[in-house]
Amino acid sequence: MRDAALLVAALREPRSAERLGAGEWTSLISMARAESLMGSLAYRLQGLALPEKVERLLEDARNDAEQVRRQALWEAEMARRALAPLGVPVLLLKGTAYAAAGVSAGLGRSIGDLDILVPRESLGKVETALLGAGWEWVKEDAYDDLYYRRWMHELPPLIHRERDRMIDVHHTILPLTARSTPDASALIADSVSLESGLRVLSPPDMIVHAAAHLFADGDLAGGLRNLWDIDRMLREFRTRDGFWSSLGDRARLHQLGREVSRALRLAEDLYGTPVDRRLAGRRASFDRLFKRRLLARNGWGQTTDKPLRLAFYARSHWLRMPPLMLARHLWTKARK
Amino acid sequence: MAGLSYIADDESLVRKVELDGLTALFHVPSGMTHIVAPPAPQILEALAGRPADLKELVRRLSRNFDVDGAESALAARLDELEAAGLVSRP
Amino acid sequence: MRHSHALQVGPVAFRLGSEWRQPIEALKQLYAGYPAPDGPCDFTVRLEAETPWRRWLRPAVAIRGDYTLPDAVPMALAHGLLAAEMGMNLQMALGQKRYLLLHASSVERDGKALLMTGASGSGKSTLSAILGEQGWRFMGDEFALLDMDDGRLHPFPRAVSLKNQAVLVLEEIVGGDRFGPVLRNTPKGTIRHLRPNEEAVARMREPARPVLILFPQYGRGLQAAVRPVGQAEIFVRLTQASTNYVALGEPGYGALCRLVTGTPARAIDYSSTEAALTLIDGLWGEFA
């Protein structure tokens, strides 16, 4: 199995999995686990006529995803309780947000740390409240701390001392050093309140954030999962009135038009996502490289195409930091 | 602390098994297991779905238990239960 | 990957791949007679060079797979078999979601299972290996798989990992061809693996109902003794002995409560194998 096309095909066209042999199943499962897509795949393939052993593994993955979902929502609830007295808006981001909002991207999705977004001016209060409710710094390290506070879009990570779960507190969705500057106050102003009082991004902003996360905020590791989120959300939101035009408006407002267009093209190419032609734009020469990078995983679950991955890694740091700062960052890291 | 009110989850969200005088309690919303000693299970029962402040809690418990002069101990248990997420402020 | 082997152990199928030939050859020899999986594998283990040049230059085996510990220390190629074993353990510890995984040994007689758990050095592994040669069916020395639906224990008869003194004890009881190579200077001292006997392998898909839980404790000069253990303590000790209890949520809680409230348990102290076997014999007569 040369690349992750097998996984993409199973997600895109579940019935294609009914023809797989035992060896291909083993490969598919390894790939799905490596890409954090096992739970999503397990829900996608639910109800098909599959070998008994496969059924059992998929059922285990669905049960596991349900536990993950429950624990993530609980972590959000505990953060809500700690922050409620402050009266500031608290937005859930990424996996926890999808689960809490009940969007289909949340179905079976892996969820790691709790990501929340709060107004920048409330960061100090929020930090104090969390520290008072059992969270503590993961590492005491002056340089990293300063680096986070000055340049990143979040507080240094905190971990809860009893529950052993991490929280990332963001005040915007990209590092301050990134070339795009999303409008954080507009993200909050347009956010949607859930029954619990916690909030999530509006549907268009959710997709803009997912696209930003896919390209600008990393080296495309875990990209197939992030792109799957986008596929699920686009399919769910596209029937709403004026969705495509508001997605375009929000992407421009947050200076992420290029990222959103590319995400749309890649989602269409890999997952067959129905997209707005005008917003997706014309195919760009780099699209092929992005696609190759996303598929760089073999049937043993190993990453492949090392030079390409290195190129994307360097690119991700370049995108985050102006060159002089990058040099300083790498220098300080190297000396430690 | 007086005046602050507390609430616990509905009994349908808590599983309990007695283990030699202690209770293994499974809290469904959090997926967490707690081994608790009296009076924790009794406090949770008294607050299940029905908020109360400390005074009212004492009144409810006193129907079945002797809680004379136990207010400060109960307040300490409430703090622990709140930290564990089993009790919250409505 | 260049070299690979697939292996069925109890209800679990593993696929192991390696960049080197030696670990896979050692694995095939140790697990001679084990069935091949009859379908897709539950877990994939990969033994790979930490960096490309480490495949030849002072080879260092990184243990990876479907589930990987980010900060795991790579091992010497001479310990490649141990790396493969640890890789399988890691997949179970992090990825097993069908059974409640108890870090315990188990043996069976007359369809009933004895479960033994305790800290490393308690002797649970050695005792299960010895009992497995003395009329009991060996079910596993490392993990016991508790079925959350029906409360039975599933065998997981991997090779027994014998350490230091235990190697000598079993070498006296068991003939030579079931042992793996002697692995010296591992992080846990000298290790030698022992393949369970034919019966244990032939009946690896046969679960059994647990009827007795023991917490053995070995100590030089320790007076042989049997002590009762309270249910809450059993519960806590078994959650500590489980790597997936928290991840399983309510089904795990239900299964563990049924095991704890429905199965007698004792702690036993002993200073010699004979003393332990006598105690076990007596308790088995009383409870089984």
XYZ file of C-alpha atoms in Angstrom:
714
model
C 0.000 0.000 0.000
C 1.895 3.023 -1.249
C -0.183 5.858 0.102
C -3.302 6.683 2.066
C -5.600 6.590 -0.964
C -7.097 3.412 0.520
C -8.231 5.340 3.594
C -9.546 8.250 1.573
C -11.511 5.874 -0.665
C -13.109 4.125 2.314
C -14.185 7.460 3.798
C -15.389 8.830 0.499
C -17.152 5.724 -0.747
C -17.819 3.356 2.186
C -19.068 0.563 -0.040
C -15.616 0.285 -1.563
C -14.583 -1.265 1.768
C -16.887 -4.244 1.265
C -14.453 -5.617 -1.295
C -11.327 -5.444 0.875
C -9.325 -8.542 1.819
C -7.878 -9.260 5.275
C -4.485 -7.730 4.469
C -6.061 -4.553 3.127
C -8.199 -4.248 6.235
C -5.130 -4.468 8.436
C -3.513 -1.715 6.343
C -6.620 0.423 6.376
C -6.926 0.169 10.158
C -3.272 1.075 10.710
C -3.601 4.082 8.413
C -6.813 5.218 10.056
C -5.255 5.005 13.508
C -2.149 6.857 12.378
C -4.291 9.632 10.904
C -6.578 9.800 13.977
C -9.471 8.813 11.753
C -10.329 5.391 13.182
C -13.446 6.602 14.996
C -14.660 8.613 12.008
C -14.088 5.631 9.722
C -15.910 3.312 12.125
C -19.021 5.487 11.998
C -18.720 5.943 8.253
C -18.698 2.161 7.686
C -21.482 1.401 10.151
C -24.223 -0.791 8.731
C -22.228 -2.333 5.880
C -21.810 -6.075 5.437
C -18.279 -6.532 6.758
C -16.252 -9.475 8.098
C -17.037 -10.268 11.737
C -13.575 -9.378 12.975
C -13.740 -6.010 11.234
C -17.170 -5.384 12.725
C -15.774 -5.983 16.199
C -12.850 -3.626 15.672
C -15.111 -0.909 14.294
C -17.569 -1.358 17.130
C -14.704 -0.993 19.633
C -13.636 2.190 17.861
C -17.165 3.607 18.016
C -17.464 2.820 21.720
C -14.082 4.373 22.320
C -15.028 7.503 20.386
C -18.138 7.793 22.545
C -16.013 7.702 25.714
C -13.627 10.256 24.221
C -16.561 12.504 23.378
C -18.000 12.219 26.857
C -14.690 13.001 28.543
C -14.068 15.963 26.249
C -17.492 17.419 26.999
C -16.889 16.933 30.695
C -13.601 18.772 30.482
C -15.405 21.631 28.754
C -18.043 21.611 31.493
C -15.372 21.812 34.190
C -13.765 24.762 32.411
C -17.195 26.362 32.164
C -17.725 25.992 35.901
C -14.315 27.483 36.638
C -14.843 30.458 34.317
C -18.569 31.112 34.832
C -18.023 33.653 37.644
C -15.949 35.836 35.267
C -18.871 36.417 32.932
C -16.663 36.395 29.818
C -17.607 34.580 26.615
C -15.896 31.187 26.383
C -15.756 29.584 22.920
C -14.996 25.923 22.368
C -12.783 25.166 19.389
C -12.059 22.141 17.170
C -13.036 18.637 18.305
C -14.775 19.602 21.536
C -16.736 22.273 19.684
C -17.908 19.784 17.047
C -19.017 17.371 19.772
C -20.742 20.054 21.836
C -22.482 21.609 18.840
C -23.532 18.195 17.557
C -22.221 18.748 14.036
C -21.517 15.663 11.967
C -17.767 16.382 11.923
C -17.857 15.379 15.593
C -19.060 11.861 14.843
C -16.310 9.491 15.939
C -13.760 12.265 15.899
C -10.621 11.982 17.968
C -10.336 14.773 20.523
C -7.122 15.654 22.299
C -6.708 18.725 24.461
C -9.509 21.112 25.271
C -9.149 24.255 23.138
C -11.005 27.380 24.176
C -10.976 30.930 22.914
C -11.562 33.945 25.142
C -11.235 37.700 24.569
C -7.588 38.763 24.688
C -8.223 41.303 27.422
C -9.639 38.537 29.658
C -6.597 36.253 29.382
C -5.215 37.280 32.771
C -8.488 36.687 34.586
C -9.021 33.384 32.815
C -5.535 32.204 33.671
C -6.022 33.070 37.337
C -9.405 31.350 37.490
C -8.056 28.153 35.919
C -5.039 28.089 38.219
C -7.448 28.474 41.129
C -9.564 25.540 39.947
C -6.855 22.884 39.790
C -5.058 23.554 36.495
C -1.314 24.079 36.547
C 1.456 24.875 34.056
C 2.739 21.890 32.139
C 6.311 23.175 32.202
C 8.082 25.898 34.006
C 10.400 27.234 31.341
C 11.177 30.889 30.976
C 11.982 30.923 27.279
C 9.026 28.901 26.134
C 6.778 30.873 28.388
C 7.953 34.178 26.993
C 7.723 32.774 23.497
C 4.128 31.726 24.060
C 3.106 34.975 25.639
C 4.746 37.213 23.114
C 4.205 35.390 19.867
C 1.695 32.635 20.142
C -2.070 32.814 19.982
C -2.539 30.988 23.237
C -1.370 30.694 26.828
C 1.273 28.081 27.553
C -0.595 24.782 27.995
C -2.152 24.027 31.365
C -2.912 20.600 32.747
C -5.442 19.676 35.403
C -3.684 18.072 38.339
C -6.474 15.624 39.161
C -7.899 14.785 35.770
C -4.604 14.961 33.893
C -6.167 16.740 30.934
C -4.699 19.684 29.046
C -6.351 22.941 28.169
C -5.146 25.427 25.540
C -6.469 28.910 26.048
C -6.441 30.903 22.786
C -7.234 34.548 22.190
C -7.183 34.213 18.419
C -6.898 31.375 15.916
C -3.442 32.046 14.470
C -0.131 33.049 16.057
C 0.440 36.784 16.150
C 3.464 36.227 13.949
C 1.469 34.624 11.142
C 0.960 36.650 7.990
C -2.803 36.585 8.279
C -4.522 38.369 11.129
C -7.936 36.886 11.801
C -10.427 39.227 13.435
C -10.721 37.671 16.881
C -13.422 40.024 18.098
C -15.547 39.214 15.044
C -15.129 35.495 15.819
C -16.517 36.129 19.281
C -19.210 38.560 18.149
C -20.605 36.054 15.640
C -20.306 33.016 17.899
C -23.296 30.873 18.771
C -24.410 30.118 22.318
C -25.040 26.515 23.373
C -27.472 25.417 26.041
C -24.684 25.153 28.616
C -23.734 28.790 28.118
C -20.522 27.824 26.343
C -20.185 29.137 22.801
C -18.937 27.850 19.447
C -17.866 29.644 16.264
C -20.512 30.418 13.674
C -20.637 27.800 10.875
C -18.623 29.867 8.356
C -16.033 30.767 10.999
C -15.795 27.114 11.996
C -14.753 26.271 8.455
C -12.393 29.219 8.206
C -10.748 28.087 11.429
C -10.506 24.505 10.223
C -8.823 25.706 7.038
C -6.436 27.935 9.004
C -5.641 24.983 11.247
C -5.061 22.728 8.244
C -2.541 24.946 6.451
C -1.249 27.815 8.477
C -0.931 26.318 11.894
C 1.176 23.217 11.379
C 3.114 21.101 8.918
C -0.001 19.351 7.613
C 0.436 16.503 10.082
C -3.026 15.128 10.734
C -4.176 16.898 7.589
C -6.471 14.137 6.348
C -8.456 14.368 9.575
C -8.644 18.161 9.435
C -9.737 18.009 5.812
C -12.371 15.388 6.742
C -13.737 17.875 9.305
C -14.047 20.415 6.504
C -15.766 17.937 4.196
C -18.321 17.009 6.854
C -19.051 20.628 7.732
C -19.363 21.807 4.145
C -21.848 19.025 3.393
C -23.829 19.954 6.485
C -23.797 23.747 6.155
C -24.018 24.232 2.393
C -27.791 24.008 2.208
C -28.247 26.965 4.533
C -29.293 30.218 2.939
C -26.396 32.329 1.772
C -23.842 29.951 3.225
C -21.275 30.145 0.431
C -21.300 33.902 0.215
C -20.963 34.320 3.964
C -18.119 31.780 3.951
C -16.396 33.923 1.324
C -16.991 37.099 3.340
C -15.670 35.618 6.547
C -12.622 34.122 4.848
C -11.746 37.594 3.476
C -12.430 39.281 6.803
C -10.009 36.929 8.545
C -7.433 37.227 5.723
C -7.731 33.505 5.085
C -9.294 33.508 1.622
C -6.409 31.623 0.058
C -6.475 28.912 2.720
C -10.224 28.435 2.496
C -10.100 28.186 -1.307
C -7.319 25.625 -1.185
C -9.140 23.618 1.498
C -12.220 23.545 -0.717
C -10.237 22.339 -3.719
C -8.453 19.638 -1.733
C -11.665 18.470 -0.066
C -13.328 18.225 -3.465
C -10.364 16.385 -4.936
C -9.890 13.887 -2.076
C -13.336 13.453 -0.569
C -15.560 14.521 -3.450
C -16.948 17.382 -1.388
C -19.518 19.536 -3.194
C -18.028 23.031 -3.218
C -18.809 26.451 -4.627
C -16.763 26.735 -7.812
C -16.178 30.449 -7.567
C -15.007 30.276 -3.967
C -12.813 27.234 -4.584
C -11.039 29.072 -7.383
C -8.797 27.628 -10.032
C -6.461 24.748 -9.405
C -3.043 25.986 -8.359
C 0.221 24.268 -9.176
C 0.944 23.581 -5.524
C -2.315 21.701 -4.987
C -0.654 18.520 -6.196
C 2.096 18.812 -3.603
C -0.416 19.393 -0.851
C -2.326 16.339 -1.945
C 0.816 14.234 -2.061
C 1.757 15.431 1.408
C -1.691 14.574 2.784
C -1.478 11.058 1.354
C 2.094 10.380 2.510
C 1.337 7.318 4.633
C 1.795 3.617 3.779
C -0.082 0.457 4.748
C 2.067 -0.056 7.830
C 0.920 3.313 9.122
C 4.352 4.808 8.455
C 4.808 8.278 7.066
C 6.485 8.323 3.686
C 7.994 10.928 1.376
C 10.420 12.369 3.887
C 11.839 15.230 1.752
C 8.356 16.520 1.077
C 7.440 16.330 4.736
C 10.586 18.233 5.667
C 9.715 20.897 3.161
C 6.280 21.267 4.704
C 7.763 21.376 8.181
C 10.121 24.201 7.253
C 7.244 25.926 5.542
C 5.067 25.716 8.631
C 7.668 27.510 10.710
C 8.185 30.051 7.973
C 4.493 30.787 7.928
C 4.364 31.243 11.626
C 7.349 33.494 12.089
C 9.187 36.150 10.152
C 12.655 34.826 9.182
C 14.705 36.725 11.754
C 12.489 35.535 14.536
C 12.603 31.993 13.178
C 16.387 32.083 13.339
C 16.262 33.269 16.933
C 13.712 30.609 17.829
C 15.723 27.773 16.308
C 18.912 29.120 17.891
C 17.418 29.244 21.359
C 15.891 25.784 20.932
C 19.185 24.387 19.652
C 21.175 25.672 22.602
C 18.999 23.955 25.154
C -20.197 29.995 52.769
C -23.725 30.358 54.069
C -26.185 31.253 51.355
C -24.197 29.619 48.543
C -26.253 26.888 47.061
C -25.166 23.561 45.628
C -26.674 20.930 43.391
C -25.743 17.385 42.422
C -26.592 15.474 39.258
C -29.815 13.544 39.059
C -29.634 10.031 40.514
C -30.083 8.566 37.051
C -26.598 9.858 36.204
C -24.854 8.114 39.067
C -24.202 4.379 39.462
C -23.399 3.039 42.901
C -22.056 -0.266 44.179
C -21.415 -0.940 47.876
C -17.992 -2.362 48.659
C -17.639 -3.275 52.342
C -18.991 0.005 53.680
C -17.487 2.197 50.987
C -19.172 3.104 47.725
C -17.772 2.758 44.226
C -19.556 5.518 42.436
C -19.597 5.937 38.665
C -20.481 9.430 37.509
C -21.934 9.104 34.015
C -21.359 12.672 32.705
C -17.639 12.595 33.527
C -17.007 8.889 33.050
C -15.109 8.968 36.332
C -15.158 6.496 39.194
C -14.935 7.696 42.789
C -14.560 5.563 45.894
C -16.367 7.508 48.581
C -17.110 7.101 52.271
C -20.135 8.380 54.174
C -21.443 11.064 54.247
C -20.537 11.731 50.591
C -23.181 9.430 49.047
C -25.798 10.822 51.439
C -24.898 14.418 50.494
C -25.180 13.568 46.804
C -28.564 11.952 47.336
C -29.823 14.942 49.299
C -28.700 17.343 46.545
C -29.643 15.224 43.526
C -31.486 17.568 41.183
C -32.555 19.780 44.128
C -30.321 22.745 45.014
C -29.750 23.656 48.623
C -27.473 25.828 50.699
C -25.549 24.423 53.621
C -28.343 25.091 56.114
C -30.946 23.433 53.968
C -28.607 20.491 53.343
C -28.230 19.984 57.085
C -31.995 20.073 57.447
C -32.452 17.470 54.731
C -29.778 15.173 56.136
C -31.029 15.491 59.687
C -34.196 13.620 58.768
C -32.222 10.402 58.568
C -28.886 11.116 60.202
C -27.449 12.753 63.249
C -25.698 15.816 61.837
C -25.665 18.032 64.921
C -22.621 20.295 64.856
C -21.341 18.741 61.651
C -21.742 21.861 59.521
C -18.074 22.612 59.074
C -17.318 18.989 58.232
C -20.148 19.006 55.704
C -18.805 22.219 54.187
C -15.417 20.552 53.745
C -17.059 17.522 52.054
C -18.979 19.871 49.770
C -15.726 21.530 48.697
C -14.254 18.128 47.871
C -17.328 17.037 45.970
C -17.326 20.302 44.048
C -13.654 19.884 43.112
C -14.454 16.369 41.894
C -17.259 17.754 39.756
C -19.944 15.801 41.600
C -21.507 18.926 43.044
C -21.789 22.310 41.352
C -23.276 25.766 41.847
C -26.534 26.012 39.943
C 8.270 -3.462 5.857
C 11.179 -5.734 4.961
C 10.423 -8.497 7.459
C 7.109 -9.360 8.984
C 5.082 -11.961 10.808
C 1.488 -12.232 11.948
C 0.440 -13.946 15.132
C -2.799 -14.929 16.873
C -2.699 -14.779 20.685
C -6.025 -15.607 22.289
C -8.658 -13.338 20.738
C -6.066 -10.817 19.518
C -4.185 -10.825 16.197
C -0.905 -8.959 15.767
C 1.019 -7.935 12.694
C 4.691 -7.294 13.365
C 7.054 -5.629 10.934
C 10.761 -5.008 11.275
C 13.557 -3.372 9.346
C 15.867 -6.133 10.580
C 15.598 -9.864 10.046
C 16.713 -11.002 13.536
C 13.750 -9.930 15.696
C 11.248 -11.523 13.322
C 13.214 -14.777 13.105
C 13.441 -14.934 16.901
C 9.740 -14.243 17.157
C 8.847 -16.992 14.681
C 10.913 -19.513 16.635
C 9.535 -18.504 19.998
C 5.954 -18.639 18.771
C 6.321 -21.806 16.701
C 2.963 -23.609 16.554
C 0.847 -20.501 17.151
C -1.957 -20.099 14.615
C -1.844 -17.418 11.953
C -4.666 -14.853 12.207
C -7.751 -15.920 10.264
C -8.649 -12.361 9.306
C -7.514 -8.761 9.723
C -5.138 -7.985 12.585
C -6.161 -6.008 15.642
C -2.803 -4.294 15.995
C 0.332 -3.498 14.053
C 3.759 -3.322 15.708
C 6.722 -1.794 13.897
C 10.358 -2.171 14.819
C 12.180 0.526 12.954
C 15.428 2.437 12.998
C 15.118 5.638 14.959
C 17.001 7.424 12.204
C 17.914 5.856 8.835
C 21.615 5.373 9.623
C 20.799 3.611 12.876
C 19.692 0.632 10.803
C 23.332 -0.321 10.349
C 25.353 1.876 12.667
C 24.892 0.807 16.307
C 21.384 -0.352 15.408
C 18.746 1.038 17.736
C 15.267 -0.435 17.597
C 12.447 2.061 18.047
C 9.168 0.443 19.107
C 6.295 1.927 17.162
C 2.967 0.869 15.747
C -0.699 1.759 15.716
C -0.079 3.137 19.188
C 3.274 4.651 20.071
C 4.777 6.197 23.175
C 6.453 9.415 22.046
C 9.298 9.225 24.553
C 10.020 5.475 24.492
C 13.736 4.698 24.620
C 15.012 2.629 21.668
C 16.574 -0.772 22.373
C 19.691 -2.598 21.236
C 19.169 -4.877 18.229
C 20.345 -7.807 20.378
C 17.179 -7.247 22.401
C 14.987 -7.130 19.309
C 12.775 -9.977 20.516
C 12.098 -8.072 23.715
C 11.292 -5.012 21.623
C 8.716 -7.049 19.688
C 7.171 -8.287 22.942
C 7.079 -4.761 24.373
C 5.534 -3.541 21.139
C 2.672 -6.013 21.505
C 2.203 -5.046 25.164
C 2.105 -1.398 24.202
C -0.640 -1.958 21.620
C -2.693 -3.826 24.207
C -2.111 -1.264 26.946
C -3.026 1.719 24.786
C -5.323 0.261 22.155
C -7.331 -2.613 23.610
C -10.938 -1.479 23.988
C -12.917 -4.721 23.816
C -11.837 -6.250 27.128
C -11.018 -4.816 30.508
C -7.291 -5.335 30.570
C -5.925 -6.477 33.916
C -2.220 -6.615 34.534
C -2.490 -10.085 35.973
C -1.635 -13.719 35.337
C -4.256 -16.405 35.039
C -4.507 -20.198 34.999
C -7.472 -22.500 34.613
C -8.664 -25.838 35.962
C -12.043 -27.537 35.443
C -13.276 -24.533 33.504
C -12.562 -22.147 36.414
C -9.894 -19.473 36.412
C -7.483 -18.276 39.086
C -6.441 -14.657 38.683
C -3.208 -13.401 40.269
C -2.171 -9.781 40.327
C 0.470 -7.789 42.117
C 3.401 -5.478 41.641
C 6.423 -6.510 39.632
C 8.425 -8.928 41.810
C 5.306 -10.386 43.404
C 5.881 -13.632 41.530
C 2.520 -13.729 39.755
C 4.168 -14.448 36.421
C 6.476 -17.207 37.693
C 3.687 -18.854 39.673
C 1.418 -18.957 36.642
C 4.192 -20.498 34.559
C 4.853 -23.179 37.179
C 1.159 -23.964 37.617
C 0.914 -24.208 33.831
C 3.357 -27.121 34.022
C 1.550 -28.804 36.897
C -1.895 -29.709 35.695
C -3.337 -26.234 35.229
C -3.963 -24.608 31.882
C -1.784 -21.526 31.489
C -3.870 -18.580 30.248
C -1.414 -15.709 30.491
C 1.285 -14.226 32.660
C 0.988 -10.545 31.745
C -2.547 -9.549 30.813
C -5.910 -11.060 31.674
C -8.762 -9.997 29.413
C -12.045 -9.589 31.240
C -15.082 -9.890 28.992
C -17.342 -6.952 29.855
C -20.451 -8.753 28.611
C -20.254 -12.074 30.414
C -17.513 -11.599 33.032
C -15.332 -14.422 31.742
C -11.570 -14.214 31.364
C -10.085 -14.695 27.908
C -6.695 -16.356 27.611
C -3.857 -14.267 26.284
C -1.078 -16.864 26.316
C 1.899 -14.881 25.125
C 5.368 -16.229 25.818
C 6.162 -15.944 29.526
C 8.734 -13.282 30.211
C 11.000 -14.817 32.853
C 13.401 -12.562 34.713
C 16.622 -13.361 36.534
C 16.009 -16.092 39.173
C 12.761 -17.213 37.573
C 14.705 -18.282 34.475
C 16.605 -20.860 36.550
C 13.462 -22.080 38.278
C 11.648 -22.784 35.018
C 14.702 -24.197 33.273
C 14.632 -26.967 35.846
C 11.008 -27.816 35.153
C 10.694 -27.339 31.395
C 12.617 -28.916 28.510
C 14.913 -26.798 26.352
C 13.145 -26.219 23.037
C 10.402 -23.997 24.438
C 12.826 -21.287 25.560
C 13.874 -18.227 23.608
C 17.406 -16.847 23.629
C 18.907 -15.578 26.893
C 18.744 -11.770 26.786
C 21.354 -10.271 29.093
C 21.667 -6.685 30.320
C 18.151 -5.640 29.423
C 16.640 -2.780 31.430
C 15.068 -5.506 33.620
C 18.182 -7.672 33.955
C 18.433 -11.098 32.324
C 15.284 -12.132 30.496
C 14.380 -15.402 28.845
C 11.041 -16.106 27.195
C 9.204 -19.395 27.574
C 6.615 -20.628 25.087
C 3.490 -21.902 26.876
C 2.849 -25.613 26.424
C 0.747 -27.178 23.680
C -2.444 -27.271 25.692
C -2.231 -23.542 26.454
C -1.795 -22.771 22.751
C -4.418 -25.248 21.526
C -7.063 -23.837 23.898
C -6.191 -20.154 23.500
C -9.720 -19.259 22.352
C -11.399 -20.869 25.383
C -12.433 -18.384 28.105
C -13.043 -19.338 31.737
C -14.980 -17.922 34.649
C -12.825 -16.334 37.398
C -13.486 -17.945 40.793
C -10.564 -16.720 42.899
C -8.372 -13.602 42.934
C -4.994 -13.726 44.657
C -2.588 -10.937 45.473
C 0.686 -12.793 45.955
C 3.571 -11.124 47.723
C 7.027 -12.637 47.723
C 9.654 -11.790 50.306
C 12.754 -13.566 51.538
C 11.999 -14.881 55.011
C 8.356 -13.866 54.724
C 6.101 -16.048 56.879
C 3.578 -17.925 54.740
C 0.224 -16.273 55.368
C -3.227 -15.746 53.907
C -4.913 -12.417 54.547
C -8.391 -11.188 53.653
C -8.659 -8.137 51.368
C -11.566 -5.706 51.556
C -13.662 -5.223 48.435
C -12.872 -1.539 48.118
C -9.177 -2.337 48.245
C -9.573 -5.067 45.627
C -11.441 -2.632 43.443
C -8.773 0.047 43.734
C -5.912 -2.392 43.236
C -7.538 -3.816 40.111
C -8.154 -0.351 38.640
C -4.484 0.383 39.268
C -3.623 -2.925 37.589
C -5.665 -1.984 34.512
C -4.354 0.164 31.685
C -7.717 0.761 30.054
C -10.173 0.990 32.950
C -10.612 4.754 32.615
C -10.910 4.631 28.821
C -13.705 2.039 28.891
C -16.130 4.121 30.921
C -19.299 2.587 32.310
C -18.951 -0.930 30.844
C -15.543 -1.233 32.510
C -16.967 -0.045 35.814
C -19.822 -2.538 35.612
C -17.532 -5.441 34.748
C -15.092 -4.618 37.514
C -17.843 -4.260 40.122
C -19.233 -7.666 39.142
C -15.774 -9.228 39.333
C -15.009 -7.698 42.729
C -18.330 -8.410 44.383
C -18.673 -11.869 42.888
C -15.190 -13.312 43.354
C -13.451 -14.186 46.625
C -10.007 -12.653 46.995
C -7.033 -13.175 49.297
C -3.543 -11.794 49.715
C -0.869 -14.417 50.180
C 2.658 -13.958 51.545
C 5.338 -16.487 50.729
C 9.070 -16.967 50.666
C 9.366 -20.081 48.495
C 7.624 -21.541 45.487
C 6.605 -24.602 47.525
C 4.991 -22.429 50.177
C 3.051 -20.495 47.527
C 1.850 -23.641 45.792
C 0.652 -25.093 49.097
C -1.289 -21.923 49.894
C -2.813 -21.819 46.404
C -3.777 -25.479 46.658
C -5.537 -24.903 49.960
C -7.391 -21.795 48.807
C -8.408 -23.439 45.545
C -9.877 -26.332 47.517
C -11.802 -23.886 49.666
C -13.208 -21.604 46.958
C -13.226 -23.354 43.598
